[in-house]
Amino acid sequence: MDRPERERAASSARQEAAQLTAQNIHGVALTWVDNAGLTRVKAIPTTRLAHTARWGVGMSPVFDVYLTDDSSVMSRHIGGPDGDLRLFPDLDRLTLLAAQPGWAWAPVDRYEQDGEPYAACQRRFARRMTERAADRGIELRMGFETEWVVVRRGAADDGELAYACSGPAYGMARLVELSGYLRDVLEALAAQRVDVLQIHPEYSPGQFEISVSPKDPVGAADLVVLVRETVRAVSLRHGLDALFGPVVEPGGVGNGAHLHLSLWRDGRDLCRGGDGPCGMTDECEAFLAGVLRELPALLALGAPSPASRLRLEPSHWAGAFQCWGLENREAALRFVTGAPDDAGGANAEIKCFDPAANPYLVVGAVTAAGLAGIDAGLRLPAPVAGDPAVTGEKQPRLPTSPAEVLACFEGSALLRAALGDPLFEAIAAVRRAEAAQYEGVAPRDIAAATRGRY
Ligand code: GLU
Ligand code: MG
């Protein structure tokens, strides 16, 4: 960031801070997401906002090699006790946190001390990839779904889960049981101007889901962080814990963080009105073919935890097969045509991703894979109908062990080039360490160790 840019940011932050103070907002939480998928924070008093916009706030780069259990490892470029970074809040995203009175929130970009962009900043990576798409005249719209399981406070720690409701999957009974809680979730999100599309009880015990309107890729990643922290805060106010781990109980249906995406050029939806499969344009088809091809490596970002391996089972609607289908919930890539008169209705959903993912890495890497598909003029294979585990149709299963996922990631020249060495190596180091950490650990213990961490 250059000097005039920082001066401008400081001057608008001064005005923001005055307004925040007038509204009794005393602290601003500045978040980013680490490579293990945990949202980390530095908070400042509102009175420091202008100073922080000008100079940033310090934070060690070591968090890029932190694991889910807060231990850390070394990677080729990052690790150890030395060095510092500056976190700069994106004040365009400054939001008053309705379920945390007195607090506001903003995501950050991370810079070196001398003001140079930090090579391993995940949010900057997402922005770079979005710009790469924009250079080709392509605008991407994305949105993450948020699934979570609600249990009575503290229940997650002692092994025995006490689900906060007992009604059936998708059951109105569950909504009635927790109507005050769910209303407060909606109220908090509305106060934060989050455009919620729907909220519903999901399949698993105590499970719910929220989906939100699509945004630009970085905006979608920011938004899923905000939605998750809002759900967490409202849950705590109700004496509940929100569990976002990929699996809560092994064998059951887990929590997904499906990514919806659509491509646009000059205001035209490239997912419809074309000659390709299901009305896709050639560009949309090639983009999705690029994503489909790269999925085994993308799992290291989108479904990264050893717990993710427990979720990604056939017949769990998680998308365990590397195939695509029209409205097929067992395909990793599900195409949705939407109602013919719904302008934004056509999109693709990547189902195999889960909430252990760093959403900035996900949107950036998916964009890189899709653009590579366009460059190579890829075509999609035939769509798959039904559950391959039931129909017996032979479809490639996505990697099933942490070691296999890591090998696919490390073998991806595409992702290495897109992420850049420092970020790529840090991610690989975290995956390698978590794979070793949970090797031979019983699924039940993996679930218990991870379900409350994200
Ligand atoms: N909870 C499922 C998952 O693990 C998804 C259910 C659905 O299709 O919404 O991804
Ligand atoms: Mg769902």
Tab-separated table of C-alpha atoms and ligand atoms in Angstrom:
chain	number	residue	atom	x	y	z
A	1	MET	CA	0.000	0.000	0.000
A	2	ASP	CA	1.430	3.371	-0.899
A	3	ARG	CA	1.494	6.396	1.348
A	4	PRO	CA	-1.441	8.362	-0.146
A	5	GLU	CA	-3.574	5.220	-0.078
A	6	ARG	CA	-2.850	4.763	3.618
A	7	GLU	CA	-3.557	8.429	4.349
A	8	ARG	CA	-6.917	8.123	2.605
A	9	ALA	CA	-7.744	4.959	4.554
A	10	ALA	CA	-6.810	6.651	7.841
A	11	SER	CA	-8.954	9.664	7.117
A	12	SER	CA	-12.062	7.622	6.296
A	13	ALA	CA	-11.341	5.375	9.305
A	14	ARG	CA	-11.359	8.470	11.522
A	15	GLN	CA	-14.917	9.225	10.393
A	16	GLU	CA	-15.988	5.600	10.745
A	17	ALA	CA	-14.546	5.472	14.249
A	18	ALA	CA	-16.451	8.583	15.307
A	19	GLN	CA	-19.692	7.012	14.079
A	20	LEU	CA	-18.906	3.722	15.788
A	21	THR	CA	-18.150	5.413	19.096
A	22	ALA	CA	-21.424	7.357	18.852
A	23	GLN	CA	-23.163	3.971	18.538
A	24	ASN	CA	-21.368	2.562	21.575
A	25	ILE	CA	-19.091	0.306	19.552
A	26	HIS	CA	-15.889	-0.069	21.515
A	27	GLY	CA	-13.974	-2.837	19.783
A	28	VAL	CA	-13.295	-3.930	16.216
A	29	ALA	CA	-12.490	-7.587	15.539
A	30	LEU	CA	-10.078	-7.958	12.599
A	31	THR	CA	-10.141	-11.468	11.191
A	32	TRP	CA	-8.399	-13.645	8.661
A	33	VAL	CA	-8.551	-17.390	8.115
A	34	ASP	CA	-5.476	-19.579	8.532
A	35	ASN	CA	-4.462	-22.519	6.354
A	36	ALA	CA	-6.030	-25.003	8.782
A	37	GLY	CA	-9.368	-23.254	8.248
A	38	LEU	CA	-9.647	-21.492	11.617
A	39	THR	CA	-10.634	-17.843	11.766
A	40	ARG	CA	-8.019	-15.950	13.786
A	41	VAL	CA	-8.379	-12.449	15.169
A	42	LYS	CA	-6.641	-9.350	16.416
A	43	ALA	CA	-9.016	-6.851	17.975
A	44	ILE	CA	-8.494	-3.141	18.514
A	45	PRO	CA	-10.360	-0.503	20.492
A	46	THR	CA	-12.409	1.677	18.188
A	47	THR	CA	-10.159	4.604	19.110
A	48	ARG	CA	-7.266	2.823	17.321
A	49	LEU	CA	-9.128	2.340	14.057
A	50	ALA	CA	-7.603	5.313	12.215
A	51	HIS	CA	-4.107	4.403	13.410
A	52	THR	CA	-4.677	0.795	12.312
A	53	ALA	CA	-5.933	1.875	8.896
A	54	ARG	CA	-2.726	3.908	8.520
A	55	TRP	CA	-0.176	1.476	9.972
A	56	GLY	CA	-1.916	-1.861	10.348
A	57	VAL	CA	-1.787	-4.050	13.417
A	58	GLY	CA	0.984	-6.580	14.019
A	59	MET	CA	0.649	-10.361	13.758
A	60	SER	CA	3.161	-13.153	13.369
A	61	PRO	CA	3.258	-15.052	10.065
A	62	VAL	CA	3.603	-18.269	12.098
A	63	PHE	CA	-0.177	-18.654	12.084
A	64	ASP	CA	0.097	-19.732	8.460
A	65	VAL	CA	1.535	-22.993	9.732
A	66	TYR	CA	-0.787	-23.414	12.715
A	67	LEU	CA	-2.799	-26.609	12.971
A	68	THR	CA	-6.374	-27.115	14.116
A	69	ASP	CA	-5.165	-27.896	17.658
A	70	ASP	CA	-3.065	-24.674	17.891
A	71	SER	CA	0.273	-26.414	17.563
A	72	SER	CA	2.506	-25.216	14.756
A	73	VAL	CA	4.941	-26.640	12.229
A	74	MET	CA	7.657	-25.325	9.912
A	75	SER	CA	7.358	-24.892	6.174
A	76	ARG	CA	10.006	-24.005	3.616
A	77	HIS	CA	9.298	-20.257	3.723
A	78	ILE	CA	7.178	-19.714	6.816
A	79	GLY	CA	7.387	-20.810	10.452
A	80	GLY	CA	9.216	-20.132	13.687
A	81	PRO	CA	9.118	-17.261	16.144
A	82	ASP	CA	10.663	-14.517	14.005
A	83	GLY	CA	9.113	-11.836	11.842
A	84	ASP	CA	5.923	-9.858	11.852
A	85	LEU	CA	3.187	-8.759	9.483
A	86	ARG	CA	0.766	-5.851	9.399
A	87	LEU	CA	-2.954	-6.507	9.173
A	88	PHE	CA	-4.967	-3.836	7.353
A	89	PRO	CA	-8.755	-3.883	7.775
A	90	ASP	CA	-10.936	-3.680	4.677
A	91	LEU	CA	-13.156	-0.877	5.900
A	92	ASP	CA	-15.590	-1.329	3.021
A	93	ARG	CA	-16.659	-4.483	4.850
A	94	LEU	CA	-16.860	-2.941	8.330
A	95	THR	CA	-19.940	-4.435	9.991
A	96	LEU	CA	-21.571	-3.894	13.388
A	97	LEU	CA	-21.920	-7.290	15.030
A	98	ALA	CA	-25.553	-7.538	16.067
A	99	ALA	CA	-25.052	-10.567	18.323
A	100	GLN	CA	-21.975	-9.075	19.990
A	101	PRO	CA	-23.150	-5.670	21.217
A	102	GLY	CA	-20.330	-3.138	21.346
A	103	TRP	CA	-18.330	-4.878	18.628
A	104	ALA	CA	-17.712	-4.340	14.957
A	105	TRP	CA	-15.875	-6.601	12.498
A	106	ALA	CA	-13.755	-6.295	9.381
A	107	PRO	CA	-11.660	-8.801	7.414
A	108	VAL	CA	-8.011	-7.936	6.815
A	109	ASP	CA	-5.382	-8.060	4.108
A	110	ARG	CA	-1.903	-8.884	5.327
A	111	TYR	CA	1.223	-6.919	4.383
A	112	GLU	CA	4.922	-7.014	5.161
A	113	GLN	CA	6.291	-4.426	7.577
A	114	ASP	CA	7.610	-2.353	4.671
A	115	GLY	CA	4.146	-2.160	3.082
A	116	GLU	CA	4.746	-4.810	0.410
A	117	PRO	CA	1.889	-7.298	-0.008
A	118	TYR	CA	2.541	-10.496	1.963
A	119	ALA	CA	3.042	-13.377	-0.470
A	120	ALA	CA	0.999	-15.844	1.618
A	121	CYS	CA	-2.065	-13.622	2.201
A	122	GLN	CA	-5.023	-15.853	1.322
A	123	ARG	CA	-7.415	-12.947	0.787
A	124	ARG	CA	-5.031	-11.311	-1.642
A	125	PHE	CA	-4.680	-14.645	-3.466
A	126	ALA	CA	-8.468	-14.727	-3.881
A	127	ARG	CA	-8.416	-11.167	-5.222
A	128	ARG	CA	-5.562	-11.916	-7.637
A	129	MET	CA	-7.477	-14.850	-9.126
A	130	THR	CA	-10.640	-12.746	-9.415
A	131	GLU	CA	-8.609	-10.135	-11.305
A	132	ARG	CA	-7.282	-12.876	-13.548
A	133	ALA	CA	-10.885	-13.720	-14.465
A	134	ALA	CA	-11.719	-10.035	-14.930
A	135	ASP	CA	-8.770	-9.711	-17.347
A	136	ARG	CA	-10.629	-12.193	-19.572
A	137	GLY	CA	-13.874	-10.251	-19.174
A	138	ILE	CA	-15.333	-12.846	-16.799
A	139	GLU	CA	-17.136	-11.902	-13.632
A	140	LEU	CA	-17.680	-14.636	-11.077
A	141	ARG	CA	-20.518	-14.741	-8.571
A	142	MET	CA	-20.160	-17.097	-5.671
A	143	GLY	CA	-21.895	-18.049	-2.463
A	144	PHE	CA	-21.128	-20.534	0.293
A	145	GLU	CA	-23.808	-22.477	2.130
A	146	THR	CA	-23.377	-22.690	5.889
A	147	GLU	CA	-24.336	-25.945	7.634
A	148	TRP	CA	-23.919	-26.446	11.359
A	149	VAL	CA	-25.074	-28.643	14.228
A	150	VAL	CA	-26.517	-27.119	17.406
A	151	VAL	CA	-25.808	-28.756	20.753
A	152	ARG	CA	-26.268	-27.698	24.361
A	153	ARG	CA	-23.313	-25.643	25.591
A	154	GLY	CA	-20.298	-27.616	26.753
A	155	ALA	CA	-21.762	-30.886	25.511
A	156	ALA	CA	-19.170	-31.103	22.745
A	157	ASP	CA	-16.314	-31.295	25.242
A	158	ASP	CA	-17.279	-34.337	27.291
A	159	GLY	CA	-17.851	-36.671	24.368
A	160	GLU	CA	-21.619	-37.025	24.787
A	161	LEU	CA	-23.506	-34.700	22.481
A	162	ALA	CA	-26.802	-33.209	23.622
A	163	TYR	CA	-28.494	-32.024	20.440
A	164	ALA	CA	-30.450	-28.831	20.964
A	165	CYS	CA	-33.540	-30.214	19.244
A	166	SER	CA	-35.029	-33.596	18.496
A	167	GLY	CA	-37.315	-32.942	15.524
A	168	PRO	CA	-36.829	-34.837	12.257
A	169	ALA	CA	-34.653	-33.917	9.266
A	170	TYR	CA	-36.131	-30.915	7.439
A	171	GLY	CA	-38.868	-31.105	10.089
A	172	MET	CA	-41.051	-28.156	10.987
A	173	ALA	CA	-40.918	-29.572	14.536
A	174	ARG	CA	-37.247	-28.639	14.720
A	175	LEU	CA	-37.985	-25.091	13.635
A	176	VAL	CA	-40.724	-24.850	16.278
A	177	GLU	CA	-38.394	-26.188	18.995
A	178	LEU	CA	-35.727	-23.598	18.227
A	179	SER	CA	-37.873	-20.812	16.802
A	180	GLY	CA	-36.506	-18.146	19.173
A	181	TYR	CA	-32.937	-19.095	18.381
A	182	LEU	CA	-33.500	-19.191	14.626
A	183	ARG	CA	-35.359	-15.883	14.730
A	184	ASP	CA	-32.378	-14.330	16.516
A	185	VAL	CA	-30.019	-15.717	13.860
A	186	LEU	CA	-32.187	-14.126	11.151
A	187	GLU	CA	-32.518	-10.879	13.085
A	188	ALA	CA	-28.759	-10.571	13.628
A	189	LEU	CA	-28.000	-11.306	9.973
A	190	ALA	CA	-30.650	-8.830	8.817
A	191	ALA	CA	-29.197	-6.141	11.096
A	192	GLN	CA	-25.832	-6.837	9.447
A	193	ARG	CA	-27.463	-6.458	6.010
A	194	VAL	CA	-26.759	-10.056	5.082
A	195	ASP	CA	-29.161	-11.121	2.358
A	196	VAL	CA	-30.349	-14.539	3.554
A	197	LEU	CA	-32.034	-16.689	0.912
A	198	GLN	CA	-33.233	-19.456	3.211
A	199	ILE	CA	-32.744	-21.204	6.513
A	200	HIS	CA	-33.842	-24.773	7.235
A	201	PRO	CA	-33.347	-27.835	9.446
A	202	GLU	CA	-30.876	-30.140	7.656
A	203	TYR	CA	-30.591	-33.914	7.578
A	204	SER	CA	-28.458	-34.680	10.653
A	205	PRO	CA	-29.606	-34.391	14.282
A	206	GLY	CA	-29.489	-30.754	15.426
A	207	GLN	CA	-28.353	-29.599	11.990
A	208	PHE	CA	-29.375	-26.383	10.211
A	209	GLU	CA	-28.417	-24.548	7.054
A	210	ILE	CA	-28.370	-20.962	5.840
A	211	SER	CA	-27.773	-19.831	2.295
A	212	VAL	CA	-27.045	-16.274	1.227
A	213	SER	CA	-27.049	-14.261	-2.010
A	214	PRO	CA	-24.054	-14.579	-4.291
A	215	LYS	CA	-21.254	-11.995	-4.254
A	216	ASP	CA	-17.907	-11.446	-5.902
A	217	PRO	CA	-15.489	-14.216	-4.828
A	218	VAL	CA	-13.717	-12.264	-2.062
A	219	GLY	CA	-17.070	-10.927	-0.878
A	220	ALA	CA	-18.443	-14.480	-0.689
A	221	ALA	CA	-15.468	-15.589	1.425
A	222	ASP	CA	-15.841	-12.582	3.741
A	223	LEU	CA	-19.533	-13.289	4.031
A	224	VAL	CA	-19.212	-16.930	5.043
A	225	VAL	CA	-16.845	-15.862	7.837
A	226	LEU	CA	-19.367	-13.268	9.006
A	227	VAL	CA	-22.307	-15.680	8.811
A	228	ARG	CA	-20.452	-18.348	10.750
A	229	GLU	CA	-19.320	-16.009	13.522
A	230	THR	CA	-22.819	-14.572	13.763
A	231	VAL	CA	-24.337	-18.044	14.109
A	232	ARG	CA	-21.719	-18.854	16.741
A	233	ALA	CA	-22.452	-15.678	18.705
A	234	VAL	CA	-26.230	-16.131	18.635
A	235	SER	CA	-25.797	-19.779	19.657
A	236	LEU	CA	-23.740	-18.817	22.707
A	237	ARG	CA	-26.343	-16.258	23.748
A	238	HIS	CA	-28.841	-19.118	23.784
A	239	GLY	CA	-26.589	-21.416	25.823
A	240	LEU	CA	-25.851	-23.451	22.698
A	241	ASP	CA	-22.738	-24.438	20.781
A	242	ALA	CA	-22.646	-24.312	16.987
A	243	LEU	CA	-20.457	-27.112	15.612
A	244	PHE	CA	-19.024	-26.460	12.153
A	245	GLY	CA	-16.689	-29.471	11.906
A	246	PRO	CA	-16.986	-31.598	8.732
A	247	VAL	CA	-18.196	-34.506	10.850
A	248	VAL	CA	-19.920	-34.311	14.189
A	249	GLU	CA	-20.439	-38.051	14.587
A	250	PRO	CA	-18.660	-40.457	12.232
A	251	GLY	CA	-20.978	-42.421	10.004
A	252	GLY	CA	-23.563	-39.647	10.020
A	253	VAL	CA	-24.160	-36.956	7.443
A	254	GLY	CA	-21.680	-34.146	8.038
A	255	ASN	CA	-21.519	-30.393	7.584
A	256	GLY	CA	-20.836	-29.206	4.051
A	257	ALA	CA	-19.802	-25.736	2.891
A	258	HIS	CA	-20.977	-26.099	-0.680
A	259	LEU	CA	-19.808	-23.409	-3.066
A	260	HIS	CA	-22.265	-22.096	-5.657
A	261	LEU	CA	-20.821	-20.250	-8.608
A	262	SER	CA	-21.883	-18.648	-11.835
A	263	LEU	CA	-19.972	-16.902	-14.618
A	264	TRP	CA	-20.973	-13.670	-16.286
A	265	ARG	CA	-19.706	-11.647	-19.235
A	266	ASP	CA	-21.023	-8.138	-19.864
A	267	GLY	CA	-24.063	-8.882	-17.725
A	268	ARG	CA	-24.808	-12.157	-19.523
A	269	ASP	CA	-25.139	-15.369	-17.523
A	270	LEU	CA	-22.728	-17.845	-19.133
A	271	CYS	CA	-24.380	-20.764	-17.308
A	272	ARG	CA	-27.424	-20.629	-19.606
A	273	GLY	CA	-28.466	-19.840	-23.143
A	274	GLY	CA	-25.560	-21.741	-24.734
A	275	ASP	CA	-25.249	-24.877	-26.892
A	276	GLY	CA	-23.422	-26.954	-24.263
A	277	PRO	CA	-24.824	-29.484	-21.800
A	278	CYS	CA	-27.889	-28.229	-19.900
A	279	GLY	CA	-27.692	-24.962	-21.857
A	280	MET	CA	-24.205	-24.001	-20.688
A	281	THR	CA	-22.112	-21.754	-22.903
A	282	ASP	CA	-18.769	-23.144	-24.085
A	283	GLU	CA	-16.946	-20.947	-21.584
A	284	CYS	CA	-19.043	-22.149	-18.676
A	285	GLU	CA	-18.585	-25.771	-19.707
A	286	ALA	CA	-14.817	-25.354	-20.041
A	287	PHE	CA	-14.595	-23.601	-16.675
A	288	LEU	CA	-16.528	-26.372	-14.923
A	289	ALA	CA	-14.485	-29.029	-16.722
A	290	GLY	CA	-11.347	-27.330	-15.385
A	291	VAL	CA	-12.734	-27.425	-11.849
A	292	LEU	CA	-13.821	-31.063	-12.207
A	293	ARG	CA	-10.371	-32.089	-13.472
A	294	GLU	CA	-8.623	-30.401	-10.545
A	295	LEU	CA	-11.006	-31.599	-7.811
A	296	PRO	CA	-8.683	-34.226	-6.245
A	297	ALA	CA	-6.064	-31.514	-5.644
A	298	LEU	CA	-8.676	-28.889	-4.729
A	299	LEU	CA	-9.817	-31.145	-1.888
A	300	ALA	CA	-6.659	-30.125	-0.022
A	301	LEU	CA	-8.186	-26.645	0.134
A	302	GLY	CA	-11.927	-27.284	0.050
A	303	ALA	CA	-12.179	-30.390	2.249
A	304	PRO	CA	-8.784	-30.211	3.923
A	305	SER	CA	-9.040	-31.879	7.312
A	306	PRO	CA	-8.608	-35.547	8.192
A	307	ALA	CA	-12.179	-35.077	9.451
A	308	SER	CA	-13.162	-34.116	5.888
A	309	ARG	CA	-12.195	-37.640	4.812
A	310	LEU	CA	-14.836	-39.019	7.205
A	311	ARG	CA	-17.543	-36.786	5.768
A	312	LEU	CA	-16.883	-37.465	2.098
A	313	GLU	CA	-18.655	-40.824	1.944
A	314	PRO	CA	-20.957	-42.035	-0.847
A	315	SER	CA	-24.707	-41.770	-0.230
A	316	HIS	CA	-24.245	-38.871	2.214
A	317	TRP	CA	-25.066	-36.072	-0.280
A	318	ALA	CA	-21.508	-34.878	0.179
A	319	GLY	CA	-20.361	-35.466	-3.428
A	320	ALA	CA	-17.809	-38.236	-3.002
A	321	PHE	CA	-17.430	-38.965	-6.738
A	322	GLN	CA	-15.432	-36.946	-9.243
A	323	CYS	CA	-18.297	-36.465	-11.676
A	324	TRP	CA	-20.985	-33.948	-12.485
A	325	GLY	CA	-24.718	-34.234	-12.858
A	326	LEU	CA	-27.842	-32.199	-13.338
A	327	GLU	CA	-29.282	-31.660	-9.857
A	328	ASN	CA	-27.433	-34.789	-8.703
A	329	ARG	CA	-26.577	-34.499	-4.987
A	330	GLU	CA	-24.121	-37.393	-5.102
A	331	ALA	CA	-21.955	-35.741	-7.778
A	332	ALA	CA	-19.133	-33.543	-6.518
A	333	LEU	CA	-20.228	-30.997	-9.119
A	334	ARG	CA	-23.961	-30.425	-9.284
A	335	PHE	CA	-25.376	-28.266	-12.037
A	336	VAL	CA	-28.521	-26.293	-11.311
A	337	THR	CA	-30.493	-24.803	-14.207
A	338	GLY	CA	-33.001	-22.929	-12.024
A	339	ALA	CA	-36.373	-21.656	-13.178
A	340	PRO	CA	-36.227	-20.360	-16.772
A	341	ASP	CA	-37.334	-16.855	-15.759
A	342	ASP	CA	-35.027	-16.615	-12.711
A	343	ALA	CA	-32.261	-14.309	-13.958
A	344	GLY	CA	-29.571	-15.553	-11.570
A	345	GLY	CA	-30.932	-19.076	-11.272
A	346	ALA	CA	-28.415	-21.177	-13.220
A	347	ASN	CA	-25.274	-22.091	-11.323
A	348	ALA	CA	-22.925	-24.885	-10.420
A	349	GLU	CA	-22.529	-26.187	-6.892
A	350	ILE	CA	-19.310	-27.782	-5.660
A	351	LYS	CA	-20.653	-30.137	-3.030
A	352	CYS	CA	-17.525	-31.856	-1.787
A	353	PHE	CA	-16.258	-28.805	0.157
A	354	ASP	CA	-16.770	-28.396	3.892
A	355	PRO	CA	-16.373	-25.774	6.653
A	356	ALA	CA	-12.779	-26.803	7.483
A	357	ALA	CA	-11.824	-24.973	4.285
A	358	ASN	CA	-10.281	-21.544	4.188
A	359	PRO	CA	-12.921	-19.873	1.975
A	360	TYR	CA	-10.415	-17.425	0.444
A	361	LEU	CA	-8.233	-20.303	-0.729
A	362	VAL	CA	-11.309	-22.065	-2.069
A	363	VAL	CA	-12.634	-19.204	-4.188
A	364	GLY	CA	-9.161	-18.383	-5.517
A	365	ALA	CA	-8.203	-21.960	-6.343
A	366	VAL	CA	-11.551	-22.788	-7.965
A	367	THR	CA	-11.180	-19.691	-10.129
A	368	ALA	CA	-7.645	-20.687	-11.132
A	369	ALA	CA	-8.772	-24.226	-12.008
A	370	GLY	CA	-11.757	-22.974	-13.992
A	371	LEU	CA	-9.734	-20.459	-15.975
A	372	ALA	CA	-7.214	-23.178	-16.810
A	373	GLY	CA	-10.156	-25.204	-18.140
A	374	ILE	CA	-11.120	-22.289	-20.402
A	375	ASP	CA	-7.510	-21.884	-21.590
A	376	ALA	CA	-7.362	-25.576	-22.472
A	377	GLY	CA	-10.830	-25.567	-24.106
A	378	LEU	CA	-11.891	-28.534	-21.938
A	379	ARG	CA	-15.240	-30.274	-22.376
A	380	LEU	CA	-17.267	-31.966	-19.661
A	381	PRO	CA	-17.723	-35.735	-19.730
A	382	ALA	CA	-21.267	-37.092	-19.852
A	383	PRO	CA	-23.374	-36.127	-16.823
A	384	VAL	CA	-24.083	-38.764	-14.198
A	385	ALA	CA	-27.584	-39.482	-12.909
A	386	GLY	CA	-28.269	-41.231	-9.621
A	387	ASP	CA	-25.959	-42.337	-6.837
A	388	PRO	CA	-23.006	-44.247	-8.331
A	389	ALA	CA	-22.816	-46.259	-5.105
A	390	VAL	CA	-26.340	-47.532	-5.781
A	391	THR	CA	-26.522	-47.654	-9.587
A	392	GLY	CA	-23.126	-49.369	-9.747
A	393	GLU	CA	-22.032	-46.957	-12.494
A	394	LYS	CA	-18.253	-46.753	-12.383
A	395	GLN	CA	-17.187	-43.239	-11.403
A	396	PRO	CA	-13.879	-42.159	-9.888
A	397	ARG	CA	-14.063	-41.708	-6.141
A	398	LEU	CA	-12.369	-38.571	-4.827
A	399	PRO	CA	-9.261	-39.326	-2.722
A	400	THR	CA	-10.183	-41.023	0.535
A	401	SER	CA	-7.072	-40.634	2.694
A	402	PRO	CA	-5.264	-37.482	3.881
A	403	ALA	CA	-2.042	-38.795	2.307
A	404	GLU	CA	-3.732	-39.191	-1.098
A	405	VAL	CA	-5.209	-35.702	-0.935
A	406	LEU	CA	-1.799	-34.282	-0.064
A	407	ALA	CA	-0.170	-36.157	-2.941
A	408	CYS	CA	-2.767	-34.780	-5.393
A	409	PHE	CA	-2.185	-31.266	-4.061
A	410	GLU	CA	1.593	-31.545	-4.223
A	411	GLY	CA	1.306	-32.885	-7.768
A	412	SER	CA	-0.768	-29.920	-8.950
A	413	ALA	CA	1.488	-27.603	-10.940
A	414	LEU	CA	-1.597	-25.476	-11.546
A	415	LEU	CA	-2.265	-24.823	-7.854
A	416	ARG	CA	1.407	-24.318	-7.031
A	417	ALA	CA	1.728	-21.673	-9.739
A	418	ALA	CA	-1.517	-19.946	-8.746
A	419	LEU	CA	-0.854	-19.910	-4.998
A	420	GLY	CA	2.847	-19.098	-5.234
A	421	ASP	CA	5.510	-21.052	-3.390
A	422	PRO	CA	5.289	-19.574	0.128
A	423	LEU	CA	1.533	-20.112	0.405
A	424	PHE	CA	1.600	-23.466	-1.387
A	425	GLU	CA	4.367	-24.807	0.863
A	426	ALA	CA	2.682	-23.559	4.042
A	427	ILE	CA	-0.585	-25.278	3.086
A	428	ALA	CA	1.263	-28.501	2.234
A	429	ALA	CA	3.087	-28.396	5.583
A	430	VAL	CA	-0.184	-28.017	7.485
A	431	ARG	CA	-1.824	-30.870	5.543
A	432	ARG	CA	1.199	-33.126	6.036
A	433	ALA	CA	1.270	-32.443	9.775
A	434	GLU	CA	-2.456	-33.008	10.246
A	435	ALA	CA	-2.314	-36.197	8.204
A	436	ALA	CA	0.461	-37.482	10.508
A	437	GLN	CA	-1.276	-36.245	13.646
A	438	TYR	CA	-4.476	-38.165	12.953
A	439	GLU	CA	-2.951	-41.244	11.351
A	440	GLY	CA	-4.440	-44.335	13.028
A	441	VAL	CA	-6.716	-42.229	15.259
A	442	ALA	CA	-10.230	-43.645	15.575
A	443	PRO	CA	-12.872	-41.740	13.533
A	444	ARG	CA	-14.780	-41.027	16.738
A	445	ASP	CA	-11.756	-39.278	18.221
A	446	ILE	CA	-11.026	-37.337	15.009
A	447	ALA	CA	-14.605	-36.078	15.035
A	448	ALA	CA	-14.451	-35.162	18.733
A	449	ALA	CA	-11.152	-33.303	18.325
A	450	THR	CA	-12.254	-31.236	15.342
A	451	ARG	CA	-16.033	-30.670	15.375
A	452	GLY	CA	-15.923	-27.670	17.711
A	453	ARG	CA	-12.773	-26.032	16.336
A	454	TYR	CA	-13.968	-24.280	13.170
B	1	GLU	N1	-24.851	-32.125	4.797
B	1	GLU	C1	-24.492	-32.589	3.500
B	1	GLU	C2	-22.992	-32.440	3.305
B	1	GLU	O1	-22.257	-32.929	4.083
B	1	GLU	C3	-25.239	-31.873	2.401
B	1	GLU	C4	-26.722	-31.974	2.413
B	1	GLU	C5	-27.306	-31.149	1.278
B	1	GLU	O2	-27.334	-31.600	0.143
B	1	GLU	O3	-27.609	-29.979	1.519
B	1	GLU	O4	-22.525	-31.842	2.398
B	2	MG	MG	-27.545	-28.603	2.836
